[in-house]
Tab-separated table of C-alpha atoms in Angstrom:
chain	number	residue	atom	x	y	z
L	30	UNK	CA	92.073	6.184	198.868
L	31	UNK	CA	89.540	6.062	196.088
L	32	UNK	CA	90.753	9.336	194.715
L	33	UNK	CA	94.337	8.050	194.599
L	34	UNK	CA	93.175	5.024	192.588
L	35	UNK	CA	91.283	7.201	190.206
L	36	UNK	CA	94.319	9.374	189.681
L	37	UNK	CA	96.480	6.363	189.034
L	38	UNK	CA	94.001	5.241	186.414
L	39	UNK	CA	93.704	8.662	184.871
L	40	UNK	CA	97.443	9.215	184.514
L	41	UNK	CA	98.066	6.594	181.823
L	42	UNK	CA	94.978	7.772	180.011
L	43	UNK	CA	96.292	11.323	179.914
L	44	UNK	CA	99.701	10.079	178.823
L	45	UNK	CA	98.117	8.042	176.076
L	46	UNK	CA	96.112	10.965	174.924
L	47	UNK	CA	99.212	13.132	174.812
L	48	UNK	CA	101.131	10.505	172.898
L	49	UNK	CA	98.441	10.261	170.271
L	50	UNK	CA	98.174	13.972	169.501
L	51	UNK	CA	99.707	14.785	166.174
L	52	UNK	CA	101.836	17.905	166.041
L	53	UNK	CA	100.736	20.049	163.189
L	54	UNK	CA	103.098	22.695	161.932
L	55	UNK	CA	101.164	25.667	160.640
L	56	UNK	CA	103.158	27.731	158.203
L	57	UNK	CA	103.232	31.448	158.948
L	58	UNK	CA	101.687	33.007	155.850
L	59	UNK	CA	104.366	34.892	153.997
L	60	UNK	CA	103.820	38.627	154.049
L	61	UNK	CA	103.167	40.119	150.672
L	62	UNK	CA	106.282	41.804	149.320
L	63	UNK	CA	104.382	44.788	147.948
L	64	UNK	CA	103.026	46.368	151.095
L	65	UNK	CA	103.036	49.933	152.383
L	66	UNK	CA	104.408	49.569	155.895
L	67	UNK	CA	103.899	53.130	157.015
L	68	UNK	CA	102.653	56.412	155.611
L	69	UNK	CA	103.249	59.666	157.413
L	70	UNK	CA	102.889	63.347	156.579
L	71	UNK	CA	106.106	65.097	157.560
L	72	UNK	CA	105.456	68.752	156.657
L	73	UNK	CA	103.727	69.629	159.911
L	74	UNK	CA	105.033	71.256	163.070
L	75	UNK	CA	106.723	68.706	165.354
L	76	UNK	CA	105.423	65.100	165.207
L	77	UNK	CA	104.393	63.674	161.834
L	78	UNK	CA	100.787	62.746	161.115
L	79	UNK	CA	100.448	58.998	160.481
L	80	UNK	CA	97.996	57.528	157.991
L	81	UNK	CA	96.159	54.273	158.658
L	82	UNK	CA	97.206	51.700	156.071
L	83	UNK	CA	94.713	48.954	155.249
L	84	UNK	CA	96.278	46.201	153.121
L	85	UNK	CA	93.041	44.319	152.611
L	86	UNK	CA	91.057	47.272	151.347
L	87	UNK	CA	94.053	48.895	149.719
L	88	UNK	CA	93.551	52.241	151.413
L	89	UNK	CA	95.551	54.808	153.320
L	90	UNK	CA	93.372	57.037	155.484
L	91	UNK	CA	94.893	60.285	156.676
L	92	UNK	CA	93.119	62.646	159.028
L	93	UNK	CA	94.771	66.001	158.453
L	94	UNK	CA	94.718	68.430	161.399
L	95	UNK	CA	92.318	70.938	159.881
L	96	UNK	CA	93.744	73.848	161.881
L	97	UNK	CA	96.987	73.659	159.900
L	98	UNK	CA	95.079	74.318	156.644
L	99	UNK	CA	97.619	72.274	154.746
L	100	UNK	CA	97.689	73.226	151.108
L	101	UNK	CA	100.393	70.681	150.302
L	102	UNK	CA	101.370	67.431	151.957
L	103	UNK	CA	104.727	65.722	151.901
L	104	UNK	CA	104.360	62.018	152.754
L	105	UNK	CA	107.144	59.737	153.855
L	106	UNK	CA	106.344	56.184	152.780
L	107	UNK	CA	107.976	52.951	153.959
L	108	UNK	CA	107.427	49.827	151.824
L	109	UNK	CA	108.331	46.131	151.994
L	110	UNK	CA	111.990	45.311	151.625
L	111	UNK	CA	113.094	45.597	148.037
L	112	UNK	CA	109.798	47.131	146.903
L	113	UNK	CA	109.298	50.474	145.170
L	114	UNK	CA	106.394	52.880	145.360
L	115	UNK	CA	105.036	55.354	142.845
L	116	UNK	CA	104.589	58.268	143.414
L	117	UNK	CA	107.750	57.940	145.490
L	118	UNK	CA	108.204	58.793	149.147
L	119	UNK	CA	108.601	62.550	149.579
L	120	UNK	CA	106.735	63.530	146.401
L	121	UNK	CA	104.523	66.501	147.265
L	122	UNK	CA	100.783	66.484	146.765
L	123	UNK	CA	99.315	69.956	146.305
L	124	UNK	CA	95.844	71.551	146.080
L	125	UNK	CA	94.895	69.808	149.311
L	126	UNK	CA	91.928	72.054	150.092
L	127	UNK	CA	90.375	71.101	146.765
L	128	UNK	CA	91.163	67.445	147.287
L	129	UNK	CA	89.584	67.511	150.740
L	130	UNK	CA	86.308	68.833	149.373
L	131	UNK	CA	86.196	67.113	146.004
L	132	UNK	CA	88.054	63.922	146.865
L	133	UNK	CA	91.617	63.046	146.062
L	134	UNK	CA	92.070	60.690	143.195
L	135	UNK	CA	95.524	59.575	144.255
L	136	UNK	CA	96.753	56.030	144.151
L	137	UNK	CA	100.066	54.577	145.202
L	138	UNK	CA	101.313	51.563	143.345
L	139	UNK	CA	103.785	49.378	145.227
L	140	UNK	CA	105.858	46.939	143.177
L	141	UNK	CA	107.384	44.113	145.194
L	142	UNK	CA	110.781	42.639	144.467
L	143	UNK	CA	108.939	39.670	142.936
L	144	UNK	CA	107.254	42.072	140.511
L	145	UNK	CA	103.800	41.804	142.086
L	146	UNK	CA	101.843	45.019	142.356
L	147	UNK	CA	99.486	46.395	144.988
L	148	UNK	CA	97.473	49.591	144.773
L	149	UNK	CA	96.561	51.820	147.676
L	150	UNK	CA	94.048	54.633	147.399
L	151	UNK	CA	94.712	57.749	149.448
L	152	UNK	CA	91.738	58.921	151.502
L	153	UNK	CA	92.101	62.403	152.949
L	154	UNK	CA	89.824	63.790	155.592
L	155	UNK	CA	89.749	66.296	158.438
L	156	UNK	CA	87.889	66.607	161.688
L	157	UNK	CA	86.924	70.195	160.982
L	158	UNK	CA	83.757	70.824	163.035
L	159	UNK	CA	80.574	71.277	161.001
L	160	UNK	CA	79.513	74.852	160.489
L	161	UNK	CA	76.035	76.053	161.385
L	162	UNK	CA	74.200	79.119	160.111
L	163	UNK	CA	71.673	81.336	161.861
L	164	UNK	CA	68.624	81.891	159.649
L	165	UNK	CA	68.495	85.343	158.089
L	166	UNK	CA	64.746	84.827	157.619
L	167	UNK	CA	63.414	83.276	160.836
L	168	UNK	CA	59.975	83.060	159.305
L	169	UNK	CA	59.953	81.308	155.905
L	170	UNK	CA	56.678	83.017	155.008
L	171	UNK	CA	58.303	86.372	155.565
L	172	UNK	CA	61.694	86.385	153.873
L	173	UNK	CA	64.196	89.033	154.879
L	174	UNK	CA	64.811	91.469	152.037
L	175	UNK	CA	68.354	92.297	150.850
L	176	UNK	CA	68.790	95.146	148.395
L	177	UNK	CA	71.160	94.857	145.458
L	178	UNK	CA	74.468	96.683	145.583
L	179	UNK	CA	75.167	99.042	142.703
L	180	UNK	CA	78.891	98.901	142.018
L	181	UNK	CA	78.616	101.412	139.166
L	182	UNK	CA	77.656	104.133	141.621
L	183	UNK	CA	79.672	102.759	144.560
L	184	UNK	CA	76.519	101.909	146.513
L	185	UNK	CA	77.193	98.787	148.497
L	186	UNK	CA	74.789	97.101	150.872
L	187	UNK	CA	76.203	94.890	153.553
L	188	UNK	CA	74.781	92.181	155.739
L	189	UNK	CA	76.116	89.834	158.375
L	190	UNK	CA	75.937	86.074	158.333
L	191	UNK	CA	76.230	84.615	161.809
L	192	UNK	CA	76.691	81.052	162.929
L	193	UNK	CA	79.277	78.749	164.406
L	194	UNK	CA	82.693	77.297	163.552
L	195	UNK	CA	83.567	79.446	160.556
L	196	UNK	CA	87.263	79.316	159.701
L	197	UNK	CA	88.704	82.823	159.688
L	198	UNK	CA	90.353	83.689	156.399
L	199	UNK	CA	93.935	82.515	155.934
L	200	UNK	CA	94.997	85.130	153.427
L	201	UNK	CA	98.496	83.837	152.922
L	202	UNK	CA	97.213	80.357	152.114
L	203	UNK	CA	94.371	81.642	149.950
L	204	UNK	CA	91.691	80.183	152.241
L	205	UNK	CA	88.525	82.275	152.398
L	206	UNK	CA	84.910	81.469	153.129
L	207	UNK	CA	82.571	81.687	150.171
L	208	UNK	CA	78.932	82.713	150.054
L	209	UNK	CA	76.745	81.173	147.359
L	210	UNK	CA	73.257	82.179	146.307
L	211	UNK	CA	71.082	79.134	145.560
L	212	UNK	CA	67.997	79.748	143.421
L	213	UNK	CA	64.598	78.147	144.041
L	214	UNK	CA	65.507	75.635	141.348
L	215	UNK	CA	68.505	74.649	143.423
L	216	UNK	CA	71.175	76.195	141.184
L	217	UNK	CA	74.102	78.168	142.509
L	218	UNK	CA	73.621	81.481	140.733
L	219	UNK	CA	76.602	83.318	142.151
L	220	UNK	CA	79.444	82.689	144.571
L	221	UNK	CA	81.275	85.475	146.357
L	222	UNK	CA	84.666	85.074	147.965
L	223	UNK	CA	84.694	86.688	151.328
L	224	UNK	CA	87.426	88.633	152.985
L	225	UNK	CA	85.828	89.662	156.268
L	226	UNK	CA	85.540	86.445	158.109
L	227	UNK	CA	85.497	85.610	161.823
L	228	UNK	CA	84.620	82.416	163.671
L	229	UNK	CA	80.991	83.394	164.316
L	230	UNK	CA	80.426	86.163	161.774
L	231	UNK	CA	81.009	86.793	158.106
L	232	UNK	CA	80.553	90.283	156.754
L	233	UNK	CA	79.018	90.041	153.292
L	234	UNK	CA	78.102	92.410	150.478
L	235	UNK	CA	74.763	92.008	148.709
L	236	UNK	CA	75.529	91.122	145.065
L	237	UNK	CA	74.505	93.372	142.197
L	238	UNK	CA	71.446	92.727	140.008
L	239	UNK	CA	73.842	91.508	137.278
L	240	UNK	CA	75.300	88.937	139.636
L	241	UNK	CA	72.068	87.769	141.265
L	242	UNK	CA	68.740	88.649	139.594
L	243	UNK	CA	65.766	89.532	141.747
L	244	UNK	CA	64.227	86.541	143.502
L	245	UNK	CA	64.302	84.177	146.441
L	246	UNK	CA	67.629	82.607	147.303
L	247	UNK	CA	68.986	80.311	149.946
L	248	UNK	CA	72.362	81.355	151.222
L	249	UNK	CA	75.088	78.731	151.325
L	250	UNK	CA	78.387	79.188	153.132
L	251	UNK	CA	81.500	77.135	152.550
L	252	UNK	CA	84.218	77.535	155.133
L	253	UNK	CA	87.379	75.582	154.344
L	254	UNK	CA	86.062	72.015	153.883
L	255	UNK	CA	82.577	72.379	155.377
L	256	UNK	CA	79.380	73.718	153.802
L	257	UNK	CA	76.014	74.696	155.248
L	258	UNK	CA	72.868	76.161	153.634
L	259	UNK	CA	70.192	78.248	155.298
L	260	UNK	CA	66.788	76.572	155.319
L	261	UNK	CA	64.732	79.691	154.652
L	262	UNK	CA	65.343	81.876	151.625
L	263	UNK	CA	66.049	85.597	151.591
L	264	UNK	CA	64.509	87.921	149.036
L	265	UNK	CA	66.996	89.827	146.911
L	266	UNK	CA	65.650	92.812	145.008
L	267	UNK	CA	66.532	96.295	143.821
L	268	UNK	CA	65.549	99.301	145.881
X	42	UNK	CA	93.968	93.274	159.988
X	43	UNK	CA	91.272	95.699	159.010
X	44	UNK	CA	93.792	98.517	159.191
X	45	UNK	CA	95.992	96.621	156.788
X	46	UNK	CA	93.044	96.108	154.490
X	47	UNK	CA	92.312	99.814	154.506
X	48	UNK	CA	95.936	100.610	153.791
X	49	UNK	CA	95.952	98.093	150.971
X	50	UNK	CA	92.788	99.591	149.589
X	51	UNK	CA	94.175	103.086	149.768
X	52	UNK	CA	97.342	101.949	148.059
X	53	UNK	CA	95.376	100.057	145.449
X	54	UNK	CA	93.279	103.117	144.697
X	55	UNK	CA	96.437	105.147	144.474
X	56	UNK	CA	97.819	102.673	141.981
X	57	UNK	CA	94.721	102.879	139.857
X	58	UNK	CA	94.899	106.667	139.993
X	59	UNK	CA	98.600	106.766	139.139
X	60	UNK	CA	99.199	104.058	136.605
X	61	UNK	CA	99.602	105.511	133.189
X	62	UNK	CA	99.380	102.456	131.016
X	63	UNK	CA	97.834	99.360	132.405
X	64	UNK	CA	98.673	96.345	130.359
X	65	UNK	CA	97.438	92.889	131.062
X	66	UNK	CA	100.499	90.838	131.613
X	67	UNK	CA	99.741	87.156	131.695
X	68	UNK	CA	100.789	85.472	134.899
X	69	UNK	CA	103.550	83.101	133.985
X	70	UNK	CA	104.576	80.643	136.612
X	71	UNK	CA	108.304	80.188	136.492
X	72	UNK	CA	109.231	76.603	135.733
X	73	UNK	CA	110.082	74.701	138.836
X	74	UNK	CA	113.776	74.851	139.523
X	75	UNK	CA	114.991	71.318	139.983
X	76	UNK	CA	118.718	71.966	140.009
X	77	UNK	CA	120.244	71.676	143.423
X	78	UNK	CA	123.147	73.710	144.627
X	79	UNK	CA	125.124	72.436	147.548
X	80	UNK	CA	125.166	75.584	149.647
X	81	UNK	CA	127.917	75.270	152.223
X	82	UNK	CA	128.593	77.464	155.228
X	83	UNK	CA	129.796	80.757	153.792
X	84	UNK	CA	128.951	84.148	152.350
X	85	UNK	CA	126.988	84.594	149.135
X	86	UNK	CA	125.831	87.581	147.140
X	87	UNK	CA	122.758	87.208	144.961
X	88	UNK	CA	122.172	89.757	142.269
X	89	UNK	CA	118.873	90.758	140.636
X	90	UNK	CA	116.849	87.932	142.053
X	91	UNK	CA	113.572	88.417	140.194
X	92	UNK	CA	110.644	88.728	142.574
X	93	UNK	CA	107.407	90.263	141.291
X	94	UNK	CA	108.826	92.360	138.493
X	95	UNK	CA	105.401	93.656	137.492
X	96	UNK	CA	104.756	95.174	140.929
X	97	UNK	CA	103.697	98.800	141.271
X	98	UNK	CA	103.969	101.095	144.258
X	99	UNK	CA	100.228	100.628	144.730
X	100	UNK	CA	99.322	97.021	145.258
X	101	UNK	CA	101.057	94.313	147.222
X	102	UNK	CA	103.415	92.341	145.040
X	103	UNK	CA	103.099	88.629	144.546
X	104	UNK	CA	104.858	86.799	147.361
X	105	UNK	CA	108.185	85.355	146.391
X	106	UNK	CA	109.601	82.398	148.281
X	107	UNK	CA	113.291	81.712	148.404
X	108	UNK	CA	115.540	79.066	149.881
X	109	UNK	CA	118.760	80.314	151.441
X	110	UNK	CA	119.694	76.694	152.111
X	111	UNK	CA	119.477	75.675	148.454
X	112	UNK	CA	119.640	79.036	146.669
X	113	UNK	CA	116.536	78.662	144.628
X	114	UNK	CA	113.056	80.027	144.162
X	115	UNK	CA	110.301	77.889	145.633
X	116	UNK	CA	106.803	77.785	144.122
X	117	UNK	CA	103.977	79.098	146.314
X	118	UNK	CA	102.403	75.642	146.339
X	119	UNK	CA	105.222	74.530	148.654
X	120	UNK	CA	104.643	77.239	151.228
X	121	UNK	CA	103.913	74.658	153.928
X	122	UNK	CA	107.122	72.719	153.434
X	123	UNK	CA	110.606	73.320	154.823
X	124	UNK	CA	111.806	74.105	151.291
X	125	UNK	CA	111.856	77.912	151.617
X	126	UNK	CA	113.382	80.264	154.176
X	127	UNK	CA	112.383	83.802	153.319
X	128	UNK	CA	109.380	85.298	151.575
X	129	UNK	CA	109.432	88.726	150.001
X	130	UNK	CA	105.882	90.070	150.262
X	131	UNK	CA	103.892	93.296	150.285
X	132	UNK	CA	104.718	96.588	148.565
X	133	UNK	CA	107.565	95.975	146.129
X	134	UNK	CA	108.178	92.651	147.884
X	135	UNK	CA	109.693	94.669	150.720
X	136	UNK	CA	108.396	92.731	153.721
X	137	UNK	CA	110.538	89.764	154.634
X	138	UNK	CA	108.643	86.939	156.286
X	139	UNK	CA	110.070	83.649	157.435
X	140	UNK	CA	108.876	80.062	157.478
X	141	UNK	CA	107.510	79.051	160.861
X	142	UNK	CA	104.898	76.301	161.119
X	143	UNK	CA	103.729	77.298	164.569
X	144	UNK	CA	103.263	80.991	163.872
X	145	UNK	CA	99.718	81.777	162.846
X	146	UNK	CA	100.751	84.650	160.590
X	147	UNK	CA	103.766	83.076	158.975
X	148	UNK	CA	103.057	81.943	155.398
X	149	UNK	CA	104.474	78.594	156.544
X	150	UNK	CA	101.862	78.121	159.271
X	151	UNK	CA	100.866	74.483	159.620
X	152	UNK	CA	104.083	73.320	157.999
X	153	UNK	CA	107.354	72.088	159.480
X	154	UNK	CA	109.297	75.388	159.342
X	155	UNK	CA	111.382	76.418	162.352
X	156	UNK	CA	112.236	79.904	161.122
X	157	UNK	CA	112.602	83.285	162.789
X	158	UNK	CA	113.819	86.781	161.940
X	159	UNK	CA	115.409	89.687	163.787
X	160	UNK	CA	116.597	93.132	162.726
X	161	UNK	CA	119.967	94.193	164.091
X	162	UNK	CA	120.313	97.932	164.611
X	163	UNK	CA	123.896	99.098	164.734
X	164	UNK	CA	123.999	102.515	166.424
X	165	UNK	CA	127.377	103.442	164.944
X	166	UNK	CA	126.236	102.643	161.434
X	167	UNK	CA	122.820	104.283	161.904
X	168	UNK	CA	124.554	107.464	163.087
X	169	UNK	CA	126.132	107.840	159.673
X	170	UNK	CA	122.879	108.301	157.748
X	171	UNK	CA	119.746	107.817	159.873
X	172	UNK	CA	117.850	110.710	161.445
X	173	UNK	CA	114.559	109.176	162.526
X	174	UNK	CA	111.416	107.378	161.439
X	175	UNK	CA	110.029	108.568	158.107
X	176	UNK	CA	112.672	111.283	157.863
X	177	UNK	CA	114.980	111.654	154.885
X	178	UNK	CA	118.485	110.358	155.416
X	179	UNK	CA	121.438	112.663	156.078
X	180	UNK	CA	122.861	111.088	153.006
X	181	UNK	CA	122.061	107.981	150.979
X	182	UNK	CA	123.997	105.226	152.783
X	183	UNK	CA	127.057	104.088	150.872
X	184	UNK	CA	127.626	100.438	150.043
X	185	UNK	CA	130.549	100.204	152.466
X	186	UNK	CA	128.073	100.834	155.301
X	187	UNK	CA	126.083	97.786	154.263
X	188	UNK	CA	129.225	95.695	154.275
X	189	UNK	CA	130.305	97.061	157.653
X	190	UNK	CA	126.876	96.446	159.202
X	191	UNK	CA	127.042	92.892	157.857
X	192	UNK	CA	130.583	92.289	159.131
X	193	UNK	CA	129.794	93.676	162.577
X	194	UNK	CA	127.298	90.881	163.195
X	195	UNK	CA	129.474	87.996	164.333
X	196	UNK	CA	126.873	85.890	166.082
X	197	UNK	CA	123.119	85.777	166.616
X	198	UNK	CA	122.753	88.596	169.161
X	199	UNK	CA	119.492	87.371	170.726
X	200	UNK	CA	117.989	84.156	172.017
X	201	UNK	CA	115.560	82.197	169.871
X	202	UNK	CA	112.503	83.443	171.740
X	203	UNK	CA	113.355	86.981	170.677
X	204	UNK	CA	113.232	86.119	167.004
X	205	UNK	CA	110.050	87.257	165.290
X	206	UNK	CA	107.913	84.525	163.804
X	207	UNK	CA	104.497	86.057	163.098
X	208	UNK	CA	105.783	89.441	162.019
X	209	UNK	CA	108.143	90.201	159.220
X	210	UNK	CA	110.711	92.923	158.790
X	211	UNK	CA	109.666	95.484	156.229
X	212	UNK	CA	109.795	99.169	155.460
X	213	UNK	CA	110.953	101.400	158.306
X	214	UNK	CA	107.976	102.863	160.201
X	215	UNK	CA	105.651	102.334	157.273
X	216	UNK	CA	102.292	100.815	158.121
X	217	UNK	CA	103.201	99.182	161.424
X	218	UNK	CA	105.379	101.453	163.545
X	219	UNK	CA	108.426	99.254	163.684
X	220	UNK	CA	112.029	99.391	162.619
X	221	UNK	CA	112.656	98.251	159.120
X	222	UNK	CA	115.402	97.616	156.600
X	223	UNK	CA	114.386	100.274	154.063
X	224	UNK	CA	113.048	103.809	153.912
X	225	UNK	CA	110.052	104.179	151.632
X	226	UNK	CA	110.018	107.784	150.509
X	227	UNK	CA	106.358	108.314	149.804
X	228	UNK	CA	106.618	111.997	148.903
X	229	UNK	CA	110.134	112.433	147.602
X	230	UNK	CA	111.372	114.009	150.850
X	231	UNK	CA	114.906	112.835	150.221
X	232	UNK	CA	115.262	115.095	147.201
X	233	UNK	CA	112.739	117.907	147.733
X	234	UNK	CA	114.086	119.951	144.825
X	235	UNK	CA	113.886	117.152	142.315
X	236	UNK	CA	110.894	116.344	140.135
X	237	UNK	CA	108.560	114.307	142.413
X	238	UNK	CA	107.769	112.033	139.482
X	239	UNK	CA	111.266	110.663	139.640
X	240	UNK	CA	111.988	110.699	143.385
X	241	UNK	CA	108.658	109.960	145.097
X	242	UNK	CA	107.802	106.348	145.927
X	243	UNK	CA	111.381	105.210	146.110
X	244	UNK	CA	112.523	102.469	148.408
X	245	UNK	CA	115.982	103.233	149.824
X	246	UNK	CA	117.707	100.234	151.383
X	247	UNK	CA	119.279	100.699	154.790
X	248	UNK	CA	122.481	99.131	156.077
X	249	UNK	CA	120.807	96.999	158.713
X	250	UNK	CA	121.470	93.314	159.074
X	251	UNK	CA	118.705	90.768	159.270
X	252	UNK	CA	119.167	87.603	161.272
X	253	UNK	CA	117.321	84.721	159.671
X	254	UNK	CA	116.686	81.327	161.155
X	255	UNK	CA	115.995	79.030	158.235
X	256	UNK	CA	113.091	76.609	157.991
X	257	UNK	CA	115.481	73.791	158.888
X	258	UNK	CA	116.831	75.705	161.886
X	259	UNK	CA	120.168	77.045	160.614
X	260	UNK	CA	121.209	80.626	161.281
X	261	UNK	CA	121.974	83.200	158.626
X	262	UNK	CA	122.473	86.942	158.335
X	263	UNK	CA	121.712	89.148	155.363
X	264	UNK	CA	121.787	92.729	154.131
X	265	UNK	CA	119.596	93.885	151.276
X	266	UNK	CA	121.394	96.262	148.948
X	267	UNK	CA	118.535	97.020	146.634
X	268	UNK	CA	115.159	95.964	145.289
X	269	UNK	CA	115.832	97.562	141.926
X	270	UNK	CA	117.252	95.993	138.793
X	271	UNK	CA	120.990	96.462	138.635
X	272	UNK	CA	121.039	97.527	142.316
X	273	UNK	CA	121.730	101.233	141.714
X	274	UNK	CA	123.163	103.006	144.762
X	275	UNK	CA	120.853	105.934	144.069
X	276	UNK	CA	117.570	104.547	142.712
X	277	UNK	CA	114.962	106.672	140.933
X	278	UNK	CA	111.513	105.927	139.554
X	279	UNK	CA	113.090	104.927	136.267
X	280	UNK	CA	114.677	101.903	137.943
X	281	UNK	CA	112.713	98.700	137.754
X	282	UNK	CA	111.664	97.249	141.120
X	283	UNK	CA	111.190	93.586	141.899
X	284	UNK	CA	114.833	92.586	141.531
X	285	UNK	CA	116.399	91.887	144.888
X	286	UNK	CA	120.141	92.098	145.414
X	287	UNK	CA	121.405	90.914	148.767
X	288	UNK	CA	124.334	89.382	150.559
X	289	UNK	CA	123.916	86.623	153.081
X	290	UNK	CA	125.980	84.303	155.216
X	291	UNK	CA	124.703	80.923	156.328
X	292	UNK	CA	126.059	78.717	159.095
X	293	UNK	CA	125.211	75.088	158.422
X	294	UNK	CA	126.700	73.512	161.556
X	295	UNK	CA	123.740	74.556	163.704
X	296	UNK	CA	125.738	77.082	165.705
X	297	UNK	CA	125.115	80.804	165.924
X	298	UNK	CA	128.600	81.664	164.734
X	299	UNK	CA	128.155	84.135	161.894
X	300	UNK	CA	131.633	85.606	161.633
X	301	UNK	CA	131.974	84.021	158.234
X	302	UNK	CA	134.114	84.887	155.281
């Protein structure tokens, strides 16, 4: 009985409360007219690779499948209705390997039909696994000695660099691993392009005395977009 | 791969040994061709298409990418696009590779290309000139044989999975032991009585039809008449290589019907 009374009392109160509430209409914010709606790379086998578009930061992040070794990308870009984009949809971007390692300075400018402009920076990356190198000199106090090659007399000395996740050479695409010799001062004295490259081994030729003077050097390997440097130096000298 | 490297090295050394006057020719990139031709289903003959015109018998020539769909040369920077269909690579640009994005050894690997290639051997035509791998011909095949071999192919004779994607079609039993579209006469066997300086290292085209699936998936057939300037029927060392003359038919409706006029 008491509960019924309470309910009867509560009902008008609820109705009053409902009657008093003001209805506020919240305007849906109008979408900017200069947006990139989608960005996808179409020159890949089968399904396109989509980029992540961030309007707030003005970025497009594309993770390129590293195992395609794309040297050129062909993006298809969709923009707000009536907007234009420059560079236009379909315009090729080349030298991708270089842009992946050195950064791509590419911006897309979208001009809305109201004339307003928005800029998007293209960020290219891959998920290529990091490469690791086995030390040629396991003991830093006892550097392994490599003897100079003498090209003039066709005397070449070879050595193997072993490690993990090297990208085998892609001759047709001009992708080769490189081997750099870093001096004790930290300068790259010489870089050799390698043509004998497997996933766990790179066959290398010791440089000549003209290319790399006698001394201690750390060996640095760049394989596609990844680089690693041995911790311990090797000693390069003439026989 | 290592075998190829060795062969390349041997050839390169040969080139160094043989070349009489080495001149440094600057590498000039041809301006990008922006004109578009509306290539319809039909038969086309292309004359003296300039590939690597500075190539020697020794080293591999610069790859040359061509679009059968649009009839134009495509810059190497677009190798991973669907813009080209055939690449002329290797010695005298004699190996024909196609654009396939899924084939690890296609120049188009990683790109969208759907291409494939297949060499059609026509026993009746072969019987007129061919004796066997690396053997001189009975006679240099006449142009009418090329046209007959081309006309005999009325459809794609094999299913798609029999098209080559990683491998190209090149010189007949030269390097890899496979059938090819040309006889490379290393020693001048074809004309043993002639001066070897003029008849050795000649590439004689053979009347064999190539089936090409383009990067966009259309079917085509082609015969290569010559890789020498002016397409002489009987080439000698005085003829300039690097100029491809070929006839092709392309079917744009997606079918394999190649009985085209």
